């Protein structure tokens, strides 16, 4: 059986203590409540403070929860609300398009798949929830990079790997793709990440009109294209789905 790391257990206990009761506690209160030596408690608090999980009030010297915990908690709630609001609309999109549908959010310089609706046929498919996709070559990633300033900064920081001979990796060419994505309101990936696979994605916004994710249909190139062009009805369906989820998140009409 794996052993727990004592310092992490103590840090977690400290955060729970600060989350209840008076919310602001002195070093002595924290140490005595958790049965720790003052030196040990101070060392843990100092580390938590450096990471933004704990703040120290200048006047009293008391400790309280920090803003970083609020940011993490908000991210957790945003992702879960996004997925909950998107369930019906992504199911409808998969059914009407006949293709698989992915819901993705920005995470650690990539796209985290938080929801996946299988293609509505009897083919064998693998659930991709929890998988990571690159920002620069996928439709989901390009949409996020185009509309989310944080994603845009992050995609420029990472090495843009060439997955196929269609992957655009040079900065000028990639910025041109993002400009086009903003102008038309959707992004495409035609064999830029996987041979024989195409994808179309559109951005999802929240009540603050901020991009919080993207939705995409993904399938074989021959099914998503007609006469060498992406099928316009699929583009319209993806954009309609993204608008519907955005409205449910309080973004209003776009």
CSV table of C-alpha atoms in Angstrom, one decimal:
chain,number,residue,atom,x,y,z
A,1,UNK,CA,0.0,0.0,0.0
A,2,UNK,CA,1.4,3.4,-1.0
A,3,UNK,CA,2.4,5.7,1.9
A,4,UNK,CA,1.0,9.2,2.1
A,5,UNK,CA,3.4,12.1,2.0
A,6,UNK,CA,3.3,13.7,5.5
A,7,UNK,CA,4.1,17.2,4.4
A,8,UNK,CA,1.3,17.2,1.8
A,9,UNK,CA,-1.1,15.9,4.4
A,10,UNK,CA,-0.2,18.7,6.7
A,11,UNK,CA,-0.5,21.3,4.0
A,12,UNK,CA,-4.0,20.0,3.1
A,13,UNK,CA,-5.0,20.0,6.7
A,14,UNK,CA,-3.8,23.6,7.0
A,15,UNK,CA,-5.8,24.7,4.0
A,16,UNK,CA,-9.0,23.0,5.4
A,17,UNK,CA,-8.4,24.7,8.7
A,18,UNK,CA,-8.1,28.1,7.0
A,19,UNK,CA,-11.2,27.4,5.0
A,20,UNK,CA,-13.4,27.1,8.1
A,21,UNK,CA,-13.9,28.9,11.4
A,22,UNK,CA,-12.5,32.4,11.6
A,23,UNK,CA,-10.8,32.2,8.2
A,24,UNK,CA,-7.8,34.2,9.5
A,25,UNK,CA,-5.5,32.5,12.0
A,26,UNK,CA,-2.2,33.2,13.6
A,27,UNK,CA,0.8,30.9,13.5
A,28,UNK,CA,0.3,29.7,17.1
A,29,UNK,CA,-3.4,28.9,16.4
A,30,UNK,CA,-2.6,26.9,13.3
A,31,UNK,CA,0.3,25.0,15.0
A,32,UNK,CA,-1.7,24.1,18.1
A,33,UNK,CA,-4.8,23.1,16.1
A,34,UNK,CA,-2.8,20.7,14.0
A,35,UNK,CA,-0.5,19.5,16.7
A,36,UNK,CA,2.6,20.9,15.0
A,37,UNK,CA,5.7,22.6,16.2
A,38,UNK,CA,5.7,26.3,15.3
A,39,UNK,CA,8.8,25.9,13.1
A,40,UNK,CA,7.2,23.1,11.1
A,41,UNK,CA,3.9,25.0,10.7
A,42,UNK,CA,5.8,28.2,9.6
A,43,UNK,CA,7.8,26.3,7.0
A,44,UNK,CA,4.6,24.8,5.4
A,45,UNK,CA,2.8,28.2,5.5
A,46,UNK,CA,5.8,29.9,3.9
A,47,UNK,CA,5.7,27.4,1.0
A,48,UNK,CA,2.0,27.7,0.6
A,49,UNK,CA,2.4,31.5,0.6
A,50,UNK,CA,5.0,31.4,-2.1
A,51,UNK,CA,2.7,29.3,-4.3
A,52,UNK,CA,-0.2,31.7,-3.7
A,53,UNK,CA,-2.4,29.3,-1.8
A,54,UNK,CA,-2.0,31.3,1.5
A,55,UNK,CA,-1.8,35.0,2.1
A,56,UNK,CA,-0.5,36.8,5.3
A,57,UNK,CA,-2.2,39.9,6.5
A,58,UNK,CA,0.4,42.6,6.9
A,59,UNK,CA,-1.2,44.3,9.9
A,60,UNK,CA,-2.0,41.3,12.1
A,61,UNK,CA,0.4,38.7,10.7
A,62,UNK,CA,-2.5,36.3,10.5
A,63,UNK,CA,-2.9,33.8,7.6
A,64,UNK,CA,-5.8,33.3,5.2
A,65,UNK,CA,-6.5,31.4,2.0
A,66,UNK,CA,-4.9,32.9,-1.1
A,67,UNK,CA,-6.1,33.9,-4.5
A,68,UNK,CA,-4.6,31.0,-6.3
A,69,UNK,CA,-7.0,28.6,-4.6
A,70,UNK,CA,-9.9,30.8,-5.9
A,71,UNK,CA,-8.5,30.6,-9.4
A,72,UNK,CA,-8.2,26.8,-9.3
A,73,UNK,CA,-11.7,26.5,-7.8
A,74,UNK,CA,-13.1,28.7,-10.5
A,75,UNK,CA,-11.4,26.8,-13.2
A,76,UNK,CA,-12.9,23.5,-11.8
A,77,UNK,CA,-16.4,25.0,-11.7
A,78,UNK,CA,-16.1,26.5,-15.1
A,79,UNK,CA,-15.1,23.2,-16.7
A,80,UNK,CA,-17.8,21.3,-15.0
A,81,UNK,CA,-20.5,23.9,-15.9
A,82,UNK,CA,-19.2,23.9,-19.5
A,83,UNK,CA,-19.5,20.2,-19.8
A,84,UNK,CA,-22.9,20.1,-18.1
A,85,UNK,CA,-24.3,22.8,-20.4
A,86,UNK,CA,-22.8,21.2,-23.5
A,87,UNK,CA,-24.2,17.6,-23.0
A,88,UNK,CA,-27.4,18.0,-24.9
A,89,UNK,CA,-26.0,20.1,-27.7
A,90,UNK,CA,-23.0,17.9,-28.3
A,91,UNK,CA,-25.2,14.8,-28.4
A,92,UNK,CA,-27.4,16.6,-31.0
A,93,UNK,CA,-24.3,17.6,-33.0
A,94,UNK,CA,-23.0,14.0,-33.1
A,95,UNK,CA,-26.4,12.7,-34.2
A,96,UNK,CA,-26.9,15.3,-36.9
A,97,UNK,CA,-23.4,15.2,-38.3
A,98,UNK,CA,-22.8,11.5,-38.0
A,99,UNK,CA,-19.4,12.2,-36.6
A,100,UNK,CA,-17.7,12.2,-33.2
A,101,UNK,CA,-17.7,15.4,-31.2
A,102,UNK,CA,-15.1,16.7,-28.8
A,103,UNK,CA,-15.3,19.4,-26.2
A,104,UNK,CA,-11.9,20.9,-25.2
A,105,UNK,CA,-10.4,23.5,-22.9
A,106,UNK,CA,-7.0,25.1,-22.5
A,107,UNK,CA,-4.8,23.2,-20.2
A,108,UNK,CA,-1.0,23.1,-19.7
A,109,UNK,CA,0.0,24.4,-23.1
A,110,UNK,CA,-2.5,22.1,-24.9
A,111,UNK,CA,-6.1,21.2,-25.3
A,112,UNK,CA,-7.7,18.9,-22.7
A,113,UNK,CA,-10.6,16.9,-23.9
A,114,UNK,CA,-13.3,17.1,-21.2
A,115,UNK,CA,-16.2,15.5,-23.2
A,116,UNK,CA,-16.4,13.1,-26.1
A,117,UNK,CA,-19.5,11.9,-27.9
A,118,UNK,CA,-18.9,8.8,-30.0
A,119,UNK,CA,-19.8,8.7,-33.7
A,120,UNK,CA,-23.3,7.3,-33.8
A,121,UNK,CA,-22.6,4.1,-35.6
A,122,UNK,CA,-21.5,0.6,-34.6
A,123,UNK,CA,-17.8,1.1,-35.2
A,124,UNK,CA,-15.3,0.5,-32.4
A,125,UNK,CA,-14.2,3.7,-30.8
A,126,UNK,CA,-12.0,4.8,-27.9
A,127,UNK,CA,-13.1,7.3,-25.3
A,128,UNK,CA,-10.8,10.3,-25.4
A,129,UNK,CA,-11.8,12.2,-22.3
A,130,UNK,CA,-8.7,13.3,-20.5
A,131,UNK,CA,-6.5,13.1,-23.6
A,132,UNK,CA,-4.4,16.1,-24.6
A,133,UNK,CA,-4.2,17.6,-28.1
A,134,UNK,CA,-1.7,20.2,-29.4
A,135,UNK,CA,-2.7,23.8,-29.7
A,136,UNK,CA,-1.1,24.6,-33.1
A,137,UNK,CA,-2.3,21.8,-35.3
A,138,UNK,CA,-5.8,20.8,-34.2
A,139,UNK,CA,-9.0,22.6,-34.9
A,140,UNK,CA,-9.8,22.9,-31.2
A,141,UNK,CA,-6.3,24.2,-30.5
A,142,UNK,CA,-6.4,26.8,-33.3
A,143,UNK,CA,-9.8,28.1,-32.1
A,144,UNK,CA,-8.5,28.5,-28.6
A,145,UNK,CA,-5.3,30.1,-29.8
A,146,UNK,CA,-7.3,32.6,-32.0
A,147,UNK,CA,-9.8,33.7,-29.4
A,148,UNK,CA,-8.1,33.2,-26.0
A,149,UNK,CA,-5.1,35.6,-25.3
A,150,UNK,CA,-3.7,33.1,-22.8
A,151,UNK,CA,-3.8,30.3,-25.3
A,152,UNK,CA,-2.3,32.6,-27.9
A,153,UNK,CA,0.7,33.3,-25.7
A,154,UNK,CA,1.1,29.7,-24.7
A,155,UNK,CA,1.1,28.4,-28.3
A,156,UNK,CA,3.9,30.8,-29.2
A,157,UNK,CA,6.0,29.6,-26.2
A,158,UNK,CA,5.9,25.9,-27.1
A,159,UNK,CA,7.8,24.1,-29.9
A,160,UNK,CA,5.3,23.6,-32.8
A,161,UNK,CA,6.0,20.1,-33.9
A,162,UNK,CA,5.3,18.9,-37.5
A,163,UNK,CA,3.0,15.9,-37.3
A,164,UNK,CA,2.3,15.7,-41.1
A,165,UNK,CA,3.5,17.5,-44.2
A,166,UNK,CA,0.4,19.7,-43.8
A,167,UNK,CA,1.2,21.0,-40.3
A,168,UNK,CA,1.9,24.8,-40.2
A,169,UNK,CA,4.7,25.5,-37.8
A,170,UNK,CA,6.3,28.8,-39.0
A,171,UNK,CA,5.2,31.8,-36.9
A,172,UNK,CA,4.0,34.0,-39.8
A,173,UNK,CA,2.0,31.3,-41.4
A,174,UNK,CA,0.5,30.2,-38.1
A,175,UNK,CA,-0.5,33.8,-37.3
A,176,UNK,CA,-2.2,34.0,-40.7
A,177,UNK,CA,-4.2,30.9,-39.8
A,178,UNK,CA,-5.3,32.5,-36.5
A,179,UNK,CA,-6.3,35.7,-38.3
A,180,UNK,CA,-8.5,33.6,-40.7
A,181,UNK,CA,-10.0,31.7,-37.8
A,182,UNK,CA,-11.0,34.9,-36.1
A,183,UNK,CA,-12.5,36.3,-39.4
A,184,UNK,CA,-14.6,33.3,-40.2
A,185,UNK,CA,-15.4,32.2,-36.6
A,186,UNK,CA,-14.2,28.6,-36.9
A,187,UNK,CA,-11.0,26.6,-37.4
A,188,UNK,CA,-10.2,23.5,-39.4
A,189,UNK,CA,-7.6,20.7,-39.3
A,190,UNK,CA,-7.3,18.7,-42.5
A,191,UNK,CA,-4.7,16.1,-41.9
A,192,UNK,CA,-2.5,18.5,-40.0
A,193,UNK,CA,-2.4,16.3,-36.9
A,194,UNK,CA,-3.4,12.8,-38.1
A,195,UNK,CA,-3.3,11.4,-41.7
A,196,UNK,CA,-6.8,10.9,-43.1
A,197,UNK,CA,-8.5,12.8,-40.3
A,198,UNK,CA,-10.2,16.2,-40.5
A,199,UNK,CA,-11.9,18.4,-37.8
A,200,UNK,CA,-13.9,21.6,-37.6
A,201,UNK,CA,-14.1,23.6,-34.3
A,202,UNK,CA,-15.8,26.7,-33.0
A,203,UNK,CA,-15.3,28.7,-29.8
A,204,UNK,CA,-17.6,28.7,-26.8
A,205,UNK,CA,-17.9,31.9,-24.7
A,206,UNK,CA,-19.2,32.5,-21.2
A,207,UNK,CA,-21.4,35.2,-19.7
A,208,UNK,CA,-18.3,37.6,-19.7
A,209,UNK,CA,-17.9,36.9,-23.4
A,210,UNK,CA,-14.6,35.2,-22.6
A,211,UNK,CA,-13.6,32.0,-24.5
A,212,UNK,CA,-13.9,29.1,-22.1
A,213,UNK,CA,-13.6,26.2,-24.5
A,214,UNK,CA,-14.3,24.9,-28.0
A,215,UNK,CA,-16.4,22.2,-29.7
A,216,UNK,CA,-15.4,20.2,-32.7
A,217,UNK,CA,-16.6,17.4,-35.0
A,218,UNK,CA,-13.9,15.0,-36.1
A,219,UNK,CA,-13.9,12.3,-38.8
A,220,UNK,CA,-12.4,10.9,-41.9
A,221,UNK,CA,-11.4,13.5,-44.5
A,222,UNK,CA,-13.6,11.9,-47.2
A,223,UNK,CA,-16.7,12.3,-45.0
A,224,UNK,CA,-16.0,15.9,-43.8
A,225,UNK,CA,-15.1,17.2,-47.3
A,226,UNK,CA,-17.1,17.4,-50.5
A,227,UNK,CA,-15.3,18.1,-53.8
A,228,UNK,CA,-12.1,19.1,-51.9
A,229,UNK,CA,-13.9,21.6,-49.5
A,230,UNK,CA,-15.2,21.2,-46.0
A,231,UNK,CA,-18.9,20.6,-46.0
A,232,UNK,CA,-20.6,23.9,-45.3
A,233,UNK,CA,-23.5,22.2,-43.4
A,234,UNK,CA,-21.0,20.7,-41.0
A,235,UNK,CA,-19.4,24.1,-40.4
A,236,UNK,CA,-22.8,25.7,-39.8
A,237,UNK,CA,-23.7,22.8,-37.4
A,238,UNK,CA,-20.5,23.2,-35.3
A,239,UNK,CA,-21.0,27.0,-35.1
A,240,UNK,CA,-24.6,26.6,-34.1
A,241,UNK,CA,-23.6,24.1,-31.4
A,242,UNK,CA,-21.0,26.5,-30.0
A,243,UNK,CA,-23.5,29.4,-30.0
A,244,UNK,CA,-26.1,27.3,-28.2
A,245,UNK,CA,-23.7,26.3,-25.5
A,246,UNK,CA,-22.5,29.9,-25.2
A,247,UNK,CA,-26.1,31.1,-24.8
A,248,UNK,CA,-26.6,28.5,-22.1
A,249,UNK,CA,-23.5,29.8,-20.3
A,250,UNK,CA,-25.1,33.3,-20.4
A,251,UNK,CA,-23.1,34.8,-23.3
A,252,UNK,CA,-26.3,35.9,-25.2
A,253,UNK,CA,-26.3,36.2,-29.0
A,254,UNK,CA,-23.1,36.4,-31.1
